[in-house]
Short mmCIF file of C-alpha atoms in Angstrom, two decimals:
data_model
loop_
_atom_site.label_atom_id
_atom_site.label_comp_id
_atom_site.label_asym_id
_atom_site.label_seq_id
_atom_site.Cartn_x
_atom_site.Cartn_y
_atom_site.Cartn_z
CA MET A 70 0.00 0.00 0.00
CA GLN A 71 1.42 3.35 -1.07
CA THR A 72 1.96 5.78 1.82
CA MET A 73 2.80 8.99 -0.06
CA TYR A 74 0.64 10.66 -2.67
CA LYS A 75 0.58 13.86 -4.71
CA PHE A 76 -2.78 14.61 -6.33
CA ASP A 77 -3.59 17.29 -8.90
CA PHE A 78 -7.35 17.96 -9.18
CA GLY A 79 -8.99 19.23 -12.37
CA THR A 80 -8.96 18.64 -16.11
CA GLU A 81 -5.52 19.39 -17.52
CA THR A 82 -2.19 17.54 -17.62
CA PRO A 83 -1.09 16.78 -14.04
CA GLY A 84 1.66 18.68 -12.32
CA HIS A 85 5.12 17.14 -11.92
CA GLU A 86 4.97 13.81 -10.04
CA HIS A 87 1.24 14.29 -9.39
CA ILE A 88 -1.64 11.91 -10.02
CA LYS A 89 -4.50 13.53 -11.94
CA ILE A 90 -7.88 13.46 -10.22
CA THR A 91 -10.83 14.37 -12.44
CA ALA A 92 -14.57 14.63 -11.87
CA GLU A 93 -14.77 10.98 -12.97
CA THR A 94 -12.28 9.59 -10.43
CA LEU A 95 -14.52 7.30 -8.40
CA TYR A 96 -13.01 5.49 -5.42
CA SER A 97 -12.35 1.77 -5.69
CA PRO A 98 -10.24 -0.51 -3.49
CA GLU A 99 -8.14 -1.39 -6.54
CA LEU A 100 -7.37 2.25 -7.26
CA GLY A 101 -6.91 3.15 -3.58
CA TYR A 102 -8.20 6.72 -3.90
CA GLY A 103 -11.08 8.72 -5.33
CA PHE A 104 -14.43 10.31 -4.54
CA HIS A 105 -17.13 8.25 -2.82
CA SER A 106 -19.72 9.68 -5.22
CA LEU A 107 -19.46 11.78 -8.37
CA SER A 108 -22.94 13.33 -8.18
CA ASN A 109 -21.73 16.62 -6.64
CA VAL A 110 -18.22 16.71 -8.12
CA SER A 111 -17.28 18.93 -11.07
CA ALA A 112 -14.00 19.93 -12.69
CA VAL A 113 -13.19 23.42 -13.94
CA ASN A 114 -10.38 24.82 -16.05
CA ARG A 115 -9.82 28.60 -16.09
CA ALA A 116 -8.86 29.44 -19.68
CA GLY A 117 -5.55 31.21 -19.90
CA GLU A 118 -4.28 29.91 -16.57
CA GLU A 119 -1.16 27.95 -17.41
CA ALA A 120 0.05 26.98 -13.93
CA ALA A 121 -0.42 23.25 -13.56
CA LEU A 122 -1.87 23.26 -10.04
CA THR A 123 -3.77 26.56 -10.02
CA GLY A 124 -5.22 26.66 -13.53
CA ASP A 125 -7.78 23.92 -12.88
CA PHE A 126 -9.53 22.44 -9.87
CA ILE A 127 -12.37 20.32 -8.55
CA ILE A 128 -15.51 21.68 -6.88
CA PRO A 129 -16.24 18.99 -4.24
CA LEU A 130 -19.72 20.09 -3.15
CA ASN A 131 -20.60 17.97 -0.10
CA ALA A 132 -18.26 15.29 -1.44
CA ALA A 133 -15.99 12.78 0.29
CA TYR A 134 -12.49 11.95 -0.98
CA GLN A 135 -10.72 8.82 0.27
CA VAL A 136 -7.07 7.76 0.22
CA ASP A 137 -6.05 4.28 1.35
CA VAL A 138 -2.89 4.24 3.48
CA ALA A 139 -1.52 2.19 6.36
CA ASP A 140 -2.72 3.24 9.81
CA GLY A 141 -0.62 6.00 11.32
CA LEU A 142 -0.21 9.78 11.21
CA TYR A 143 -0.09 11.75 7.94
CA THR A 144 0.46 15.38 7.13
CA LEU A 145 -1.82 16.74 4.43
CA HIS A 146 -0.85 19.76 2.33
CA LEU A 147 -3.84 21.21 0.49
CA LEU A 148 -3.82 23.88 -2.22
CA MET A 149 -7.11 25.76 -2.63
CA GLY A 150 -8.29 28.77 -4.62
CA ASP A 151 -9.81 30.07 -7.84
CA ALA A 152 -8.41 32.60 -10.33
CA TRP A 153 -11.85 34.15 -10.93
CA PHE A 154 -14.06 33.81 -7.85
CA ASP A 155 -14.03 33.90 -4.05
CA THR A 156 -14.12 30.47 -2.44
CA GLU A 157 -15.27 29.07 0.89
CA THR A 158 -14.27 25.56 1.96
CA SER A 159 -14.86 23.45 5.06
CA ILE A 160 -13.23 20.06 5.60
CA ARG A 161 -14.00 17.30 8.08
CA GLY A 162 -11.88 14.24 8.68
CA THR A 163 -12.18 10.93 10.48
CA GLU A 164 -15.50 10.51 12.33
CA GLY A 165 -16.50 14.06 11.42
CA GLN A 166 -13.61 15.84 13.12
CA MET A 167 -13.52 19.49 12.03
CA LEU A 168 -10.22 20.17 10.24
CA LEU A 169 -11.00 23.43 8.47
CA GLU A 170 -14.11 25.54 8.92
CA GLY A 171 -15.30 28.17 6.45
CA LYS A 172 -11.93 28.96 4.90
CA LEU A 173 -12.43 32.08 2.74
CA ILE A 174 -9.99 32.73 -0.11
CA PRO A 175 -10.41 35.86 -2.30
CA ALA A 176 -10.61 35.58 -6.08
CA GLY A 177 -7.20 35.30 -7.70
CA HIS A 178 -5.54 33.97 -4.57
CA PHE A 179 -4.39 30.47 -3.72
CA GLU A 180 -3.55 29.24 -0.24
CA ARG A 181 -1.79 26.19 1.10
CA TYR A 182 -3.22 24.73 4.27
CA SER A 183 -1.57 21.91 6.21
CA MET A 184 -2.90 19.55 8.85
CA THR A 185 -1.90 16.24 10.38
CA VAL A 186 -4.49 13.50 10.79
CA PRO A 187 -4.60 9.85 11.83
CA ALA A 188 -5.41 7.20 9.25
CA VAL A 189 -7.98 4.85 10.75
CA GLN A 190 -8.75 1.36 9.44
CA GLY A 191 -6.43 1.90 6.50
CA ARG A 192 -7.85 5.11 5.13
CA ILE A 193 -8.06 8.88 5.30
CA VAL A 194 -11.39 10.40 4.29
CA LEU A 195 -11.88 14.13 3.75
CA TYR A 196 -15.45 15.45 3.70
CA PHE A 197 -15.71 18.73 1.76
CA SER A 198 -18.47 21.29 2.22
CA GLY A 199 -18.92 25.06 2.17
CA ARG A 200 -20.68 27.59 -0.05
CA ALA A 201 -18.02 27.45 -2.79
CA PRO A 202 -15.50 24.67 -2.01
CA ARG A 203 -12.34 24.09 -4.04
CA ILE A 204 -9.48 21.62 -4.08
CA ASN A 205 -6.55 22.20 -6.46
CA ALA A 206 -3.96 19.83 -5.08
CA LEU A 207 -3.33 17.48 -2.16
CA GLU A 208 -0.17 15.86 -0.82
CA VAL A 209 -0.33 13.01 1.68
CA LEU A 210 2.94 12.44 3.56
CA PRO A 211 3.69 10.02 6.43
CA ALA A 212 4.31 11.84 9.73
CA PRO A 213 5.25 9.08 12.20
CA HIS A 214 7.03 11.47 14.55
CA ALA A 215 4.28 14.08 14.77
CA CYS A 216 2.88 14.81 18.21
CA GLN A 217 -0.42 13.11 19.00
CA VAL A 218 -3.02 14.70 21.28
CA PHE A 219 -5.26 11.93 22.63
CA LEU A 220 -8.70 12.67 24.05
CA ALA A 221 -10.23 10.43 26.70
CA GLY A 222 -13.76 11.34 27.73
CA ASP A 223 -17.51 11.04 27.27
CA SER A 224 -20.23 12.28 24.91
CA THR A 225 -19.46 15.95 25.59
CA VAL A 226 -15.99 15.35 24.07
CA THR A 227 -16.62 12.65 21.47
CA ASN A 228 -17.02 12.81 17.69
CA GLN A 229 -20.79 12.73 17.29
CA PRO A 230 -22.03 10.81 14.21
CA ALA A 231 -23.06 12.63 11.06
CA ASP A 232 -26.65 11.42 11.31
CA GLY A 233 -26.96 13.37 14.57
CA TYR A 234 -25.94 16.73 13.07
CA PRO A 235 -25.67 19.36 14.51
CA TYR A 236 -24.69 17.34 17.61
CA ALA A 237 -20.95 17.74 18.29
CA GLY A 238 -18.48 17.20 21.11
CA TRP A 239 -15.84 19.83 21.85
CA GLY A 240 -13.15 17.29 20.99
CA GLN A 241 -14.68 16.94 17.54
CA MET A 242 -14.00 20.62 16.88
CA LEU A 243 -10.51 20.69 18.43
CA PRO A 244 -8.48 19.67 15.31
CA ALA A 245 -9.36 22.98 13.60
CA PHE A 246 -7.37 24.72 16.37
CA ILE A 247 -4.24 22.53 15.95
CA LYS A 248 -1.36 23.24 13.58
CA ALA A 249 0.14 20.59 11.31
CA ASP A 250 2.78 19.73 13.93
CA ALA A 251 0.25 17.62 15.84
CA ALA A 252 -2.80 15.43 15.30
CA VAL A 253 -5.89 14.97 17.48
CA SER A 254 -6.96 11.38 18.12
CA ASN A 255 -10.37 11.47 19.76
CA TYR A 256 -11.04 8.26 21.70
CA ALA A 257 -13.84 9.80 23.77
CA ARG A 258 -17.02 7.69 23.67
CA SER A 259 -20.62 8.48 24.54
CA GLY A 260 -21.89 7.06 27.81
CA ARG A 261 -18.48 6.22 29.26
CA SER A 262 -17.25 6.99 32.74
CA SER A 263 -13.66 6.97 33.95
CA LYS A 264 -14.35 3.38 35.03
CA SER A 265 -16.12 1.93 31.98
CA PHE A 266 -13.65 3.57 29.57
CA ILE A 267 -10.93 1.44 31.16
CA ALA A 268 -13.08 -1.70 31.50
CA GLU A 269 -13.85 -1.63 27.76
CA GLY A 270 -10.14 -1.46 26.91
CA ILE A 271 -10.22 1.99 25.34
CA LEU A 272 -7.45 3.35 27.56
CA GLU A 273 -5.36 0.34 26.56
CA GLN A 274 -5.89 1.23 22.88
CA ILE A 275 -4.48 4.68 23.61
CA ARG A 276 -1.57 3.22 25.57
CA GLU A 277 -0.61 1.01 22.60
CA LYS A 278 -0.40 4.01 20.24
CA MET A 279 1.04 6.57 22.64
CA LYS A 280 4.70 7.56 22.28
CA PRO A 281 7.04 9.87 24.23
CA HIS A 282 6.11 13.57 24.18
CA ASP A 283 2.47 12.93 23.23
CA TYR A 284 -0.38 14.41 25.29
CA MET A 285 -3.68 13.14 26.68
CA LEU A 286 -6.61 15.34 27.71
CA ILE A 287 -8.81 13.53 30.25
CA GLN A 288 -12.39 14.64 30.99
CA PHE A 289 -14.90 12.43 32.80
CA GLY A 290 -17.62 13.00 35.37
CA HIS A 291 -21.00 13.07 33.62
CA ASN A 292 -21.42 9.30 33.62
CA ASP A 293 -19.41 8.63 36.77
CA GLN A 294 -22.49 9.98 38.55
CA LYS A 295 -24.76 7.31 37.02
CA ARG A 296 -25.68 4.74 39.64
CA ASP A 297 -25.23 1.58 37.55
CA GLU A 298 -22.46 -0.77 38.59
CA GLY A 299 -20.55 -0.54 35.32
CA ARG A 300 -20.05 3.23 35.45
CA TYR A 301 -20.54 4.68 38.93
CA THR A 302 -17.54 6.02 40.80
CA GLU A 303 -17.41 7.83 44.13
CA PRO A 304 -15.78 11.26 43.71
CA ASN A 305 -13.48 11.12 46.71
CA SER A 306 -12.26 7.57 46.18
CA THR A 307 -12.84 5.46 43.06
CA TYR A 308 -13.23 8.43 40.69
CA ARG A 309 -9.82 9.75 41.71
CA ASP A 310 -8.34 6.25 41.59
CA PHE A 311 -9.50 5.65 38.04
CA LEU A 312 -8.32 9.09 36.85
CA ARG A 313 -4.93 8.34 38.37
CA ARG A 314 -4.65 5.32 36.07
CA TYR A 315 -4.83 7.62 33.04
CA VAL A 316 -2.05 9.73 34.54
CA ASP A 317 0.02 6.58 35.17
CA VAL A 318 -0.36 5.42 31.55
CA CYS A 319 0.93 8.76 30.29
CA ARG A 320 3.91 8.69 32.60
CA GLU A 321 4.69 5.11 31.66
CA LYS A 322 4.81 6.19 27.99
CA GLN A 323 6.69 9.45 28.78
CA ALA A 324 3.70 11.49 27.62
CA THR A 325 1.99 14.40 29.36
CA PRO A 326 -1.43 14.00 31.03
CA ILE A 327 -3.76 17.01 31.22
CA LEU A 328 -6.79 16.74 33.50
CA VAL A 329 -9.97 18.56 32.44
CA THR A 330 -12.78 19.31 34.88
CA PRO A 331 -16.22 18.24 33.53
CA VAL A 332 -18.07 20.82 31.48
CA HIS A 333 -21.32 21.99 33.08
CA ARG A 334 -24.82 20.99 32.07
CA ARG A 335 -27.46 23.54 31.13
CA CYS A 336 -29.21 23.57 34.51
CA PHE A 337 -30.35 26.94 35.89
CA ASP A 338 -32.00 27.78 39.20
CA GLY A 339 -35.07 29.97 39.67
CA LYS A 340 -32.91 33.10 39.65
CA GLY A 341 -31.34 32.27 36.31
CA ARG A 342 -27.97 31.17 37.72
CA LEU A 343 -26.27 27.99 36.61
CA GLU A 344 -26.39 25.10 39.07
CA ASN A 345 -23.35 22.92 39.70
CA THR A 346 -24.54 19.36 39.02
CA HIS A 347 -21.03 17.87 39.25
CA GLY A 348 -20.24 18.93 42.81
CA ASP A 349 -17.44 16.91 44.39
CA TYR A 350 -16.34 15.45 41.03
CA ILE A 351 -14.94 18.86 40.06
CA THR A 352 -13.19 19.20 43.42
CA ALA A 353 -11.72 15.71 43.03
CA VAL A 354 -10.10 16.61 39.69
CA TRP A 355 -8.59 19.74 41.23
CA GLU A 356 -7.20 17.79 44.18
CA LEU A 357 -5.78 15.01 42.00
CA ALA A 358 -4.09 17.53 39.71
CA ALA A 359 -2.44 19.17 42.72
CA GLU A 360 -1.48 15.86 44.30
CA GLU A 361 0.04 14.42 41.11
CA GLN A 362 1.33 17.79 39.81
CA VAL A 363 -0.62 17.38 36.59
CA PRO A 364 -1.61 20.33 34.34
CA LEU A 365 -5.29 21.23 34.69
CA VAL A 366 -7.82 22.77 32.30
CA ASP A 367 -10.69 24.02 34.45
CA LEU A 368 -13.43 23.68 31.86
CA ALA A 369 -16.00 23.61 34.66
CA ALA A 370 -15.07 27.16 35.69
CA LEU A 371 -14.83 28.37 32.10
CA SER A 372 -18.21 26.93 31.12
CA LEU A 373 -19.80 28.21 34.35
CA GLU A 374 -18.81 31.77 33.51
CA TYR A 375 -19.79 31.41 29.85
CA PHE A 376 -23.19 29.83 30.48
CA ASN A 377 -24.05 32.35 33.20
CA ARG A 378 -23.16 35.14 30.82
CA LEU A 379 -25.48 33.73 28.16
CA GLY A 380 -28.26 32.86 30.59
CA PRO A 381 -31.08 30.32 30.23
CA GLU A 382 -32.16 31.53 26.78
CA GLY A 383 -28.73 32.24 25.33
CA THR A 384 -27.37 28.80 26.22
CA LYS A 385 -29.98 27.18 23.96
CA SER A 386 -27.69 28.20 21.08
CA VAL A 387 -24.86 26.23 22.69
CA PHE A 388 -26.73 23.07 23.67
CA MET A 389 -28.86 20.83 21.43
CA TRP A 390 -32.03 22.86 21.66
CA GLY A 391 -34.02 23.07 18.45
CA ARG A 392 -37.61 23.97 17.65
CA PRO A 393 -39.71 21.63 15.51
CA GLY A 394 -38.41 21.95 11.97
CA GLU A 395 -35.23 23.82 12.97
CA PHE A 396 -32.90 20.84 12.48
CA ILE A 397 -33.45 18.54 9.48
CA ARG A 398 -32.65 15.39 11.47
CA PHE A 399 -34.86 16.38 14.41
CA PRO A 400 -38.16 17.34 12.77
CA GLN A 401 -40.03 17.20 16.09
CA GLY A 402 -37.47 19.40 17.81
CA VAL A 403 -34.97 18.53 20.53
CA MET A 404 -34.27 19.70 24.09
CA ASP A 405 -30.93 18.44 25.41
CA ASN A 406 -29.25 20.11 28.39
CA THR A 407 -26.06 18.01 28.30
CA HIS A 408 -24.87 17.84 24.70
CA PHE A 409 -23.80 20.59 22.33
CA GLN A 410 -24.68 21.71 18.87
CA GLN A 411 -21.73 22.42 16.59
CA ARG A 412 -21.39 26.15 17.26
CA GLY A 413 -21.42 25.54 21.02
CA ALA A 414 -18.87 22.73 20.76
CA ALA A 415 -16.59 25.06 18.77
CA GLN A 416 -16.85 27.70 21.50
CA LEU A 417 -15.88 25.17 24.15
CA ALA A 418 -12.98 23.88 22.05
CA ASP A 419 -11.78 27.47 21.77
CA MET A 420 -11.94 27.76 25.58
CA VAL A 421 -9.92 24.56 25.97
CA VAL A 422 -7.28 25.87 23.55
CA GLY A 423 -7.12 29.19 25.42
CA ALA A 424 -6.59 27.33 28.69
CA LEU A 425 -3.89 25.18 27.12
CA LYS A 426 -2.09 28.28 25.89
CA SER A 427 -2.21 29.69 29.42
CA LEU A 428 -0.54 26.55 30.76
CA GLY A 429 2.47 27.25 28.55
CA LEU A 430 3.29 23.57 28.01
CA GLN A 431 6.11 23.04 25.55
CA PRO A 432 6.04 22.12 22.78
CA LEU A 433 2.22 21.89 22.87
CA SER A 434 1.83 25.69 22.99
CA LEU A 435 3.62 25.93 19.65
CA PHE A 436 1.09 23.58 18.05
CA LEU A 437 -2.01 25.65 18.86
CA ARG A 438 -3.50 27.99 16.27
#
């Protein structure tokens, strides 16, 4: 299986050492690359533009492009633009992770954008959207030594499935804030507690892939409060004990653990002030971070201030609150006080990145946009 590719998208003769991708390049396992569907893919050539990579391009309108490679980390270098018109492109990656959101490029300009992503189950898939998306060229290069930022957590962190749009976890939006020096690997899973995440072997999956100088952000608490045997932990004993195991795995692999206090739910009292439904679980994370001298992102405090500022009505634009007919996939409406819609998840990811910058961890601080 080839691990390095250079693709030239459009209609004309490919650039030097590039593989030409046209509007008829449909993915097949034998080919190892191509679009999943050609129904919304078109190729354009700007007459008079002689540059091999900028004179023609593909418009991938809500289209997915797949490249088969061995599992691992890869840096992608994308060239995007149009000689005649403004463009706007968004790109999602594995499990809907946001890689690039609403990238605007003025007419006559071309920009290179780089990111590092994990290949999962032998493939990289890029999902293109936006009002006027473009792709001129793409390079796929192995990046085995790139830093990996692992996420361990629950549904507030996870990559929510596409059929639940606009549901999103803050970890799903985090890659858009990370430079090409690092990749985000989101192992957070809905419904998991610090206990069940370990029992299901997910922490062990992270341990197997973790290497020195990687990072792991750890946020649990929502499901640790559930009273079933498989998930419940007591904040001042078992919850701290299980979180300590994540810290131990990082130290065993010479990586850096970062504890994250659980983000608040949308729960307001009669005076319009946010209620703390996590209680001693937040305190336990603080105490463990101090005891183990582990960096801490206090997302509980950040979300408390943010949600109080927005108030009961304003926070509906952060959480999955939709009127009947507002969201295509929820025609009867939805009222969810725990999970986020995409714009809210992006705000929380931005808060996490701001907190990480404040910590001044090196080299992580250099990898944050």
